[in-house]
PDB file of N, CA and C in Angstrom:
ATOM      1  N   MET A   1      99.306  22.461  56.841  1.00  0.00           N
ATOM      2  CA  MET A   1      99.896  21.355  56.178  1.00  0.00           C
ATOM      3  C   MET A   1      99.069  20.896  54.981  1.00  0.00           C
ATOM      4  N   PRO A   2      98.138  21.689  54.512  1.00  0.00           N
ATOM      5  CA  PRO A   2      97.329  21.283  53.375  1.00  0.00           C
ATOM      6  C   PRO A   2      98.204  20.999  52.158  1.00  0.00           C
ATOM      7  N   GLY A   3      97.772  19.990  51.400  1.00  0.00           N
ATOM      8  CA  GLY A   3      98.493  19.657  50.196  1.00  0.00           C
ATOM      9  C   GLY A   3      99.639  18.678  50.393  1.00  0.00           C
ATOM     10  N   ARG A   4     100.026  18.435  51.617  1.00  0.00           N
ATOM     11  CA  ARG A   4     101.124  17.497  51.888  1.00  0.00           C
ATOM     12  C   ARG A   4     100.546  16.223  52.478  1.00  0.00           C
ATOM     13  N   ASP A   5     101.025  15.119  52.008  1.00  0.00           N
ATOM     14  CA  ASP A   5     100.597  13.823  52.515  1.00  0.00           C
ATOM     15  C   ASP A   5     101.491  13.451  53.690  1.00  0.00           C
ATOM     16  N   PRO A   6     100.911  13.254  54.903  1.00  0.00           N
ATOM     17  CA  PRO A   6     101.739  12.928  56.066  1.00  0.00           C
ATOM     18  C   PRO A   6     102.360  11.546  56.005  1.00  0.00           C
ATOM     19  N   GLY A   7     101.927  10.726  55.075  1.00  0.00           N
ATOM     20  CA  GLY A   7     102.520   9.406  54.920  1.00  0.00           C
ATOM     21  C   GLY A   7     101.533   8.297  55.192  1.00  0.00           C
ATOM     22  N   PRO A   8     101.901   7.084  54.821  1.00  0.00           N
ATOM     23  CA  PRO A   8     100.981   5.952  54.963  1.00  0.00           C
ATOM     24  C   PRO A   8     100.778   5.495  56.402  1.00  0.00           C
ATOM     25  N   SER A   9     101.624   5.927  57.317  1.00  0.00           N
ATOM     26  CA  SER A   9     101.496   5.474  58.702  1.00  0.00           C
ATOM     27  C   SER A   9     100.398   6.207  59.463  1.00  0.00           C
ATOM     28  N   ILE A  10      99.857   7.282  58.906  1.00  0.00           N
ATOM     29  CA  ILE A  10      98.789   8.049  59.559  1.00  0.00           C
ATOM     30  C   ILE A  10      97.445   7.479  59.137  1.00  0.00           C
ATOM     31  N   LYS A  11      96.638   7.032  60.114  1.00  0.00           N
ATOM     32  CA  LYS A  11      95.355   6.406  59.812  1.00  0.00           C
ATOM     33  C   LYS A  11      94.273   7.432  59.508  1.00  0.00           C
ATOM     34  N   ASP A  12      94.200   8.500  60.289  1.00  0.00           N
ATOM     35  CA  ASP A  12      93.171   9.526  60.098  1.00  0.00           C
ATOM     36  C   ASP A  12      93.866  10.830  59.705  1.00  0.00           C
ATOM     37  N   LYS A  13      94.035  11.017  58.409  1.00  0.00           N
ATOM     38  CA  LYS A  13      94.811  12.150  57.912  1.00  0.00           C
ATOM     39  C   LYS A  13      94.132  13.490  58.185  1.00  0.00           C
ATOM     40  N   ASP A  14      92.790  13.518  58.161  1.00  0.00           N
ATOM     41  CA  ASP A  14      92.074  14.770  58.447  1.00  0.00           C
ATOM     42  C   ASP A  14      92.297  15.205  59.889  1.00  0.00           C
ATOM     43  N   GLN A  15      92.212  14.261  60.812  1.00  0.00           N
ATOM     44  CA  GLN A  15      92.440  14.575  62.217  1.00  0.00           C
ATOM     45  C   GLN A  15      93.889  14.996  62.442  1.00  0.00           C
ATOM     46  N   TYR A  16      94.815  14.318  61.795  1.00  0.00           N
ATOM     47  CA  TYR A  16      96.233  14.664  61.906  1.00  0.00           C
ATOM     48  C   TYR A  16      96.459  16.106  61.473  1.00  0.00           C
ATOM     49  N   GLU A  17      95.921  16.481  60.322  1.00  0.00           N
ATOM     50  CA  GLU A  17      96.100  17.840  59.813  1.00  0.00           C
ATOM     51  C   GLU A  17      95.445  18.873  60.727  1.00  0.00           C
ATOM     52  N   ALA A  18      94.269  18.546  61.282  1.00  0.00           N
ATOM     53  CA  ALA A  18      93.597  19.466  62.196  1.00  0.00           C
ATOM     54  C   ALA A  18      94.431  19.692  63.455  1.00  0.00           C
ATOM     55  N   LEU A  19      95.025  18.642  63.971  1.00  0.00           N
ATOM     56  CA  LEU A  19      95.867  18.757  65.165  1.00  0.00           C
ATOM     57  C   LEU A  19      97.124  19.566  64.871  1.00  0.00           C
ATOM     58  N   ARG A  20      97.728  19.345  63.709  1.00  0.00           N
ATOM     59  CA  ARG A  20      98.925  20.110  63.331  1.00  0.00           C
ATOM     60  C   ARG A  20      98.583  21.593  63.182  1.00  0.00           C
ATOM     61  N   ASP A  21      97.386  21.883  62.627  1.00  0.00           N
ATOM     62  CA  ASP A  21      96.950  23.273  62.482  1.00  0.00           C
ATOM     63  C   ASP A  21      96.749  23.940  63.841  1.00  0.00           C
ATOM     64  N   LYS A  22      96.383  23.146  64.856  1.00  0.00           N
ATOM     65  CA  LYS A  22      96.205  23.679  66.204  1.00  0.00           C
ATOM     66  C   LYS A  22      97.541  23.889  66.913  1.00  0.00           C
ATOM     67  N   GLY A  23      98.617  23.385  66.330  1.00  0.00           N
ATOM     68  CA  GLY A  23      99.931  23.590  66.917  1.00  0.00           C
ATOM     69  C   GLY A  23     100.526  22.374  67.601  1.00  0.00           C
ATOM     70  N   TYR A  24      99.879  21.234  67.499  1.00  0.00           N
ATOM     71  CA  TYR A  24     100.421  20.021  68.101  1.00  0.00           C
ATOM     72  C   TYR A  24     101.661  19.568  67.335  1.00  0.00           C
ATOM     73  N   SER A  25     102.558  18.884  68.020  1.00  0.00           N
ATOM     74  CA  SER A  25     103.764  18.371  67.371  1.00  0.00           C
ATOM     75  C   SER A  25     103.390  17.241  66.415  1.00  0.00           C
ATOM     76  N   LYS A  26     104.311  16.904  65.526  1.00  0.00           N
ATOM     77  CA  LYS A  26     104.073  15.814  64.571  1.00  0.00           C
ATOM     78  C   LYS A  26     103.843  14.498  65.304  1.00  0.00           C
ATOM     79  N   GLN A  27     104.658  14.257  66.323  1.00  0.00           N
ATOM     80  CA  GLN A  27     104.559  13.000  67.065  1.00  0.00           C
ATOM     81  C   GLN A  27     103.233  12.881  67.798  1.00  0.00           C
ATOM     82  N   LYS A  28     102.825  13.966  68.474  1.00  0.00           N
ATOM     83  CA  LYS A  28     101.592  13.922  69.238  1.00  0.00           C
ATOM     84  C   LYS A  28     100.393  13.811  68.302  1.00  0.00           C
ATOM     85  N   SER A  29     100.425  14.533  67.186  1.00  0.00           N
ATOM     86  CA  SER A  29      99.342  14.465  66.209  1.00  0.00           C
ATOM     87  C   SER A  29      99.202  13.051  65.652  1.00  0.00           C
ATOM     88  N   ALA A  30     100.327  12.427  65.334  1.00  0.00           N
ATOM     89  CA  ALA A  30     100.306  11.068  64.811  1.00  0.00           C
ATOM     90  C   ALA A  30      99.787  10.089  65.857  1.00  0.00           C
ATOM     91  N   ARG A  31     100.235  10.246  67.091  1.00  0.00           N
ATOM     92  CA  ARG A  31      99.820   9.355  68.171  1.00  0.00           C
ATOM     93  C   ARG A  31      98.306   9.430  68.367  1.00  0.00           C
ATOM     94  N   ILE A  32      97.762  10.646  68.367  1.00  0.00           N
ATOM     95  CA  ILE A  32      96.327  10.825  68.579  1.00  0.00           C
ATOM     96  C   ILE A  32      95.534  10.306  67.389  1.00  0.00           C
ATOM     97  N   SER A  33      95.948  10.682  66.183  1.00  0.00           N
ATOM     98  CA  SER A  33      95.177  10.292  65.001  1.00  0.00           C
ATOM     99  C   SER A  33      95.274   8.795  64.702  1.00  0.00           C
ATOM    100  N   ASN A  34      96.273   8.129  65.224  1.00  0.00           N
ATOM    101  CA  ASN A  34      96.415   6.686  65.018  1.00  0.00           C
ATOM    102  C   ASN A  34      95.821   5.852  66.147  1.00  0.00           C
ATOM    103  N   SER A  35      95.432   6.489  67.241  1.00  0.00           N
ATOM    104  CA  SER A  35      94.901   5.721  68.363  1.00  0.00           C
ATOM    105  C   SER A  35      93.500   5.212  68.041  1.00  0.00           C
ATOM    106  N   GLN A  36      93.201   4.044  68.522  1.00  0.00           N
ATOM    107  CA  GLN A  36      91.920   3.419  68.251  1.00  0.00           C
ATOM    108  C   GLN A  36      90.815   4.107  69.041  1.00  0.00           C
ATOM    109  N   GLY A  37      89.762   4.533  68.372  1.00  0.00           N
ATOM    110  CA  GLY A  37      88.632   5.174  69.019  1.00  0.00           C
ATOM    111  C   GLY A  37      88.884   6.600  69.452  1.00  0.00           C
ATOM    112  N   ALA A  38      89.877   7.259  68.901  1.00  0.00           N
ATOM    113  CA  ALA A  38      90.231   8.612  69.317  1.00  0.00           C
ATOM    114  C   ALA A  38      89.100   9.601  69.080  1.00  0.00           C
ATOM    115  N   GLU A  39      88.300   9.344  68.057  1.00  0.00           N
ATOM    116  CA  GLU A  39      87.202  10.274  67.763  1.00  0.00           C
ATOM    117  C   GLU A  39      86.121  10.268  68.836  1.00  0.00           C
ATOM    118  N   LYS A  40      86.103   9.254  69.678  1.00  0.00           N
ATOM    119  CA  LYS A  40      85.096   9.151  70.732  1.00  0.00           C
ATOM    120  C   LYS A  40      85.588   9.681  72.066  1.00  0.00           C
ATOM    121  N   ARG A  41      86.903   9.907  72.183  1.00  0.00           N
ATOM    122  CA  ARG A  41      87.484  10.333  73.451  1.00  0.00           C
ATOM    123  C   ARG A  41      87.888  11.786  73.388  1.00  0.00           C
ATOM    124  N   GLY A  42      88.268  12.291  74.547  1.00  0.00           N
ATOM    125  CA  GLY A  42      88.862  13.620  74.616  1.00  0.00           C
ATOM    126  C   GLY A  42      87.844  14.735  74.748  1.00  0.00           C
ATOM    127  N   GLY A  43      88.378  15.959  74.829  1.00  0.00           N
ATOM    128  CA  GLY A  43      87.526  17.124  74.920  1.00  0.00           C
ATOM    129  C   GLY A  43      87.018  17.433  76.306  1.00  0.00           C
ATOM    130  N   LYS A  44      87.440  16.707  77.310  1.00  0.00           N
ATOM    131  CA  LYS A  44      86.913  16.901  78.653  1.00  0.00           C
ATOM    132  C   LYS A  44      87.825  17.730  79.554  1.00  0.00           C
ATOM    133  N   SER A  45      89.061  17.917  79.162  1.00  0.00           N
ATOM    134  CA  SER A  45      90.010  18.568  80.061  1.00  0.00           C
ATOM    135  C   SER A  45      89.914  20.090  80.040  1.00  0.00           C
ATOM    136  N   GLY A  46      89.324  20.674  79.016  1.00  0.00           N
ATOM    137  CA  GLY A  46      89.217  22.129  78.950  1.00  0.00           C
ATOM    138  C   GLY A  46      90.489  22.763  78.438  1.00  0.00           C
ATOM    139  N   ASP A  47      90.446  24.047  78.259  1.00  0.00           N
ATOM    140  CA  ASP A  47      91.603  24.766  77.760  1.00  0.00           C
ATOM    141  C   ASP A  47      92.658  24.916  78.856  1.00  0.00           C
ATOM    142  N   TYR A  48      93.906  24.882  78.441  1.00  0.00           N
ATOM    143  CA  TYR A  48      94.992  25.066  79.398  1.00  0.00           C
ATOM    144  C   TYR A  48      94.930  26.461  80.028  1.00  0.00           C
ATOM    145  N   GLU A  49      94.463  27.444  79.274  1.00  0.00           N
ATOM    146  CA  GLU A  49      94.397  28.812  79.791  1.00  0.00           C
ATOM    147  C   GLU A  49      93.496  28.929  81.014  1.00  0.00           C
ATOM    148  N   GLU A  50      92.497  28.074  81.091  1.00  0.00           N
ATOM    149  CA  GLU A  50      91.535  28.114  82.199  1.00  0.00           C
ATOM    150  C   GLU A  50      92.031  27.370  83.438  1.00  0.00           C
ATOM    151  N   ARG A  51      93.116  26.646  83.320  1.00  0.00           N
ATOM    152  CA  ARG A  51      93.616  25.848  84.429  1.00  0.00           C
ATOM    153  C   ARG A  51      94.698  26.599  85.191  1.00  0.00           C
ATOM    154  N   SER A  52      94.870  26.218  86.439  1.00  0.00           N
ATOM    155  CA  SER A  52      95.876  26.874  87.274  1.00  0.00           C
ATOM    156  C   SER A  52      97.265  26.330  86.937  1.00  0.00           C
ATOM    157  N   LYS A  53      98.270  27.075  87.370  1.00  0.00           N
ATOM    158  CA  LYS A  53      99.647  26.644  87.144  1.00  0.00           C
ATOM    159  C   LYS A  53      99.906  25.318  87.858  1.00  0.00           C
ATOM    160  N   GLN A  54      99.314  25.137  89.039  1.00  0.00           N
ATOM    161  CA  GLN A  54      99.489  23.893  89.789  1.00  0.00           C
ATOM    162  C   GLN A  54      98.917  22.708  89.015  1.00  0.00           C
ATOM    163  N   ASP A  55      97.748  22.903  88.378  1.00  0.00           N
ATOM    164  CA  ASP A  55      97.144  21.835  87.576  1.00  0.00           C
ATOM    165  C   ASP A  55      98.039  21.485  86.383  1.00  0.00           C
ATOM    166  N   LEU A  56      98.546  22.531  85.736  1.00  0.00           N
ATOM    167  CA  LEU A  56      99.423  22.312  84.585  1.00  0.00           C
ATOM    168  C   LEU A  56     100.703  21.607  85.005  1.00  0.00           C
ATOM    169  N   TYR A  57     101.236  21.993  86.158  1.00  0.00           N
ATOM    170  CA  TYR A  57     102.441  21.350  86.685  1.00  0.00           C
ATOM    171  C   TYR A  57     102.182  19.858  86.926  1.00  0.00           C
ATOM    172  N   ALA A  58     101.021  19.535  87.490  1.00  0.00           N
ATOM    173  CA  ALA A  58     100.678  18.136  87.750  1.00  0.00           C
ATOM    174  C   ALA A  58     100.592  17.344  86.447  1.00  0.00           C
ATOM    175  N   GLU A  59     100.010  17.947  85.412  1.00  0.00           N
ATOM    176  CA  GLU A  59      99.936  17.286  84.106  1.00  0.00           C
ATOM    177  C   GLU A  59     101.331  17.096  83.518  1.00  0.00           C
ATOM    178  N   ALA A  60     102.179  18.111  83.670  1.00  0.00           N
ATOM    179  CA  ALA A  60     103.554  18.029  83.166  1.00  0.00           C
ATOM    180  C   ALA A  60     104.324  16.937  83.899  1.00  0.00           C
ATOM    181  N   LYS A  61     104.043  16.780  85.175  1.00  0.00           N
ATOM    182  CA  LYS A  61     104.695  15.727  85.957  1.00  0.00           C
ATOM    183  C   LYS A  61     104.273  14.349  85.453  1.00  0.00           C
ATOM    184  N   LYS A  62     102.970  14.187  85.154  1.00  0.00           N
ATOM    185  CA  LYS A  62     102.473  12.918  84.613  1.00  0.00           C
ATOM    186  C   LYS A  62     103.121  12.610  83.273  1.00  0.00           C
ATOM    187  N   ALA A  63     103.347  13.665  82.477  1.00  0.00           N
ATOM    188  CA  ALA A  63     103.938  13.501  81.144  1.00  0.00           C
ATOM    189  C   ALA A  63     105.460  13.440  81.203  1.00  0.00           C
ATOM    190  N   ASP A  64     106.022  13.562  82.405  1.00  0.00           N
ATOM    191  CA  ASP A  64     107.473  13.517  82.629  1.00  0.00           C
ATOM    192  C   ASP A  64     108.217  14.564  81.802  1.00  0.00           C
ATOM    193  N   ILE A  65     107.714  15.796  81.845  1.00  0.00           N
ATOM    194  CA  ILE A  65     108.347  16.906  81.138  1.00  0.00           C
ATOM    195  C   ILE A  65     109.501  17.423  81.987  1.00  0.00           C
ATOM    196  N   LYS A  66     110.678  17.429  81.408  1.00  0.00           N
ATOM    197  CA  LYS A  66     111.882  17.854  82.124  1.00  0.00           C
ATOM    198  C   LYS A  66     111.910  19.375  82.274  1.00  0.00           C
ATOM    199  N   GLY A  67     112.388  19.866  83.396  1.00  0.00           N
ATOM    200  CA  GLY A  67     112.520  21.295  83.655  1.00  0.00           C
ATOM    201  C   GLY A  67     111.229  21.975  84.056  1.00  0.00           C
ATOM    202  N   ARG A  68     110.211  21.200  84.367  1.00  0.00           N
ATOM    203  CA  ARG A  68     108.888  21.769  84.669  1.00  0.00           C
ATOM    204  C   ARG A  68     108.877  22.644  85.919  1.00  0.00           C
ATOM    205  N   SER A  69     109.748  22.383  86.866  1.00  0.00           N
ATOM    206  CA  SER A  69     109.730  23.143  88.119  1.00  0.00           C
ATOM    207  C   SER A  69     110.125  24.606  87.922  1.00  0.00           C
ATOM    208  N   LYS A  70     110.859  24.885  86.850  1.00  0.00           N
ATOM    209  CA  LYS A  70     111.301  26.255  86.589  1.00  0.00           C
ATOM    210  C   LYS A  70     110.448  26.959  85.538  1.00  0.00           C
ATOM    211  N   MET A  71     109.413  26.286  85.039  1.00  0.00           N
ATOM    212  CA  MET A  71     108.605  26.851  83.956  1.00  0.00           C
ATOM    213  C   MET A  71     107.491  27.749  84.476  1.00  0.00           C
ATOM    214  N   SER A  72     107.180  28.759  83.685  1.00  0.00           N
ATOM    215  CA  SER A  72     106.024  29.615  83.970  1.00  0.00           C
ATOM    216  C   SER A  72     104.776  28.898  83.462  1.00  0.00           C
ATOM    217  N   LYS A  73     103.620  29.450  83.761  1.00  0.00           N
ATOM    218  CA  LYS A  73     102.367  28.863  83.297  1.00  0.00           C
ATOM    219  C   LYS A  73     102.352  28.788  81.771  1.00  0.00           C
ATOM    220  N   LYS A  74     102.800  29.847  81.128  1.00  0.00           N
ATOM    221  CA  LYS A  74     102.827  29.884  79.665  1.00  0.00           C
ATOM    222  C   LYS A  74     103.764  28.811  79.110  1.00  0.00           C
ATOM    223  N   GLU A  75     104.908  28.635  79.743  1.00  0.00           N
ATOM    224  CA  GLU A  75     105.870  27.617  79.301  1.00  0.00           C
ATOM    225  C   GLU A  75     105.329  26.211  79.529  1.00  0.00           C
ATOM    226  N   LEU A  76     104.605  25.999  80.635  1.00  0.00           N
ATOM    227  CA  LEU A  76     103.997  24.697  80.895  1.00  0.00           C
ATOM    228  C   LEU A  76     102.946  24.372  79.831  1.00  0.00           C
ATOM    229  N   MET A  77     102.130  25.357  79.468  1.00  0.00           N
ATOM    230  CA  MET A  77     101.121  25.155  78.430  1.00  0.00           C
ATOM    231  C   MET A  77     101.786  24.752  77.118  1.00  0.00           C
ATOM    232  N   HIS A  78     102.842  25.450  76.766  1.00  0.00           N
ATOM    233  CA  HIS A  78     103.563  25.162  75.518  1.00  0.00           C
ATOM    234  C   HIS A  78     104.161  23.753  75.559  1.00  0.00           C
ATOM    235  N   ALA A  79     104.764  23.398  76.672  1.00  0.00           N
ATOM    236  CA  ALA A  79     105.394  22.088  76.806  1.00  0.00           C
ATOM    237  C   ALA A  79     104.357  20.971  76.724  1.00  0.00           C
ATOM    238  N   LEU A  80     103.208  21.156  77.345  1.00  0.00           N
ATOM    239  CA  LEU A  80     102.163  20.141  77.306  1.00  0.00           C
ATOM    240  C   LEU A  80     101.583  19.991  75.907  1.00  0.00           C
ATOM    241  N   ARG A  81     101.415  21.084  75.210  1.00  0.00           N
ATOM    242  CA  ARG A  81     100.867  21.020  73.854  1.00  0.00           C
ATOM    243  C   ARG A  81     101.835  20.367  72.876  1.00  0.00           C
ATOM    244  N   ASN A  82     103.107  20.501  73.126  1.00  0.00           N
ATOM    245  CA  ASN A  82     104.110  20.014  72.190  1.00  0.00           C
ATOM    246  C   ASN A  82     104.824  18.753  72.659  1.00  0.00           C
ATOM    247  N   ASN A  83     104.318  18.142  73.691  1.00  0.00           N
ATOM    248  CA  ASN A  83     104.941  16.932  74.209  1.00  0.00           C
ATOM    249  C   ASN A  83     104.476  15.719  73.428  1.00  0.00           C
TER     250      ASN A  83
END
């Protein structure tokens, strides 16, 4: 997304662009980059690839992702990243 201005509603534009480059959705990137103290939090959950399908399912349940019971591990990872 280099060269494009995400708009005045984004507080930390560098973080927003970094999240979008990682594949996060626009909404999730905006939510994270606009949250207060976001630079001090996070990074503790590890990569989704290292987690079991049951762990991913539990996270999807917390996030209220629809259709999670029929998803594969790969689909759960995608849904969590783009939720």
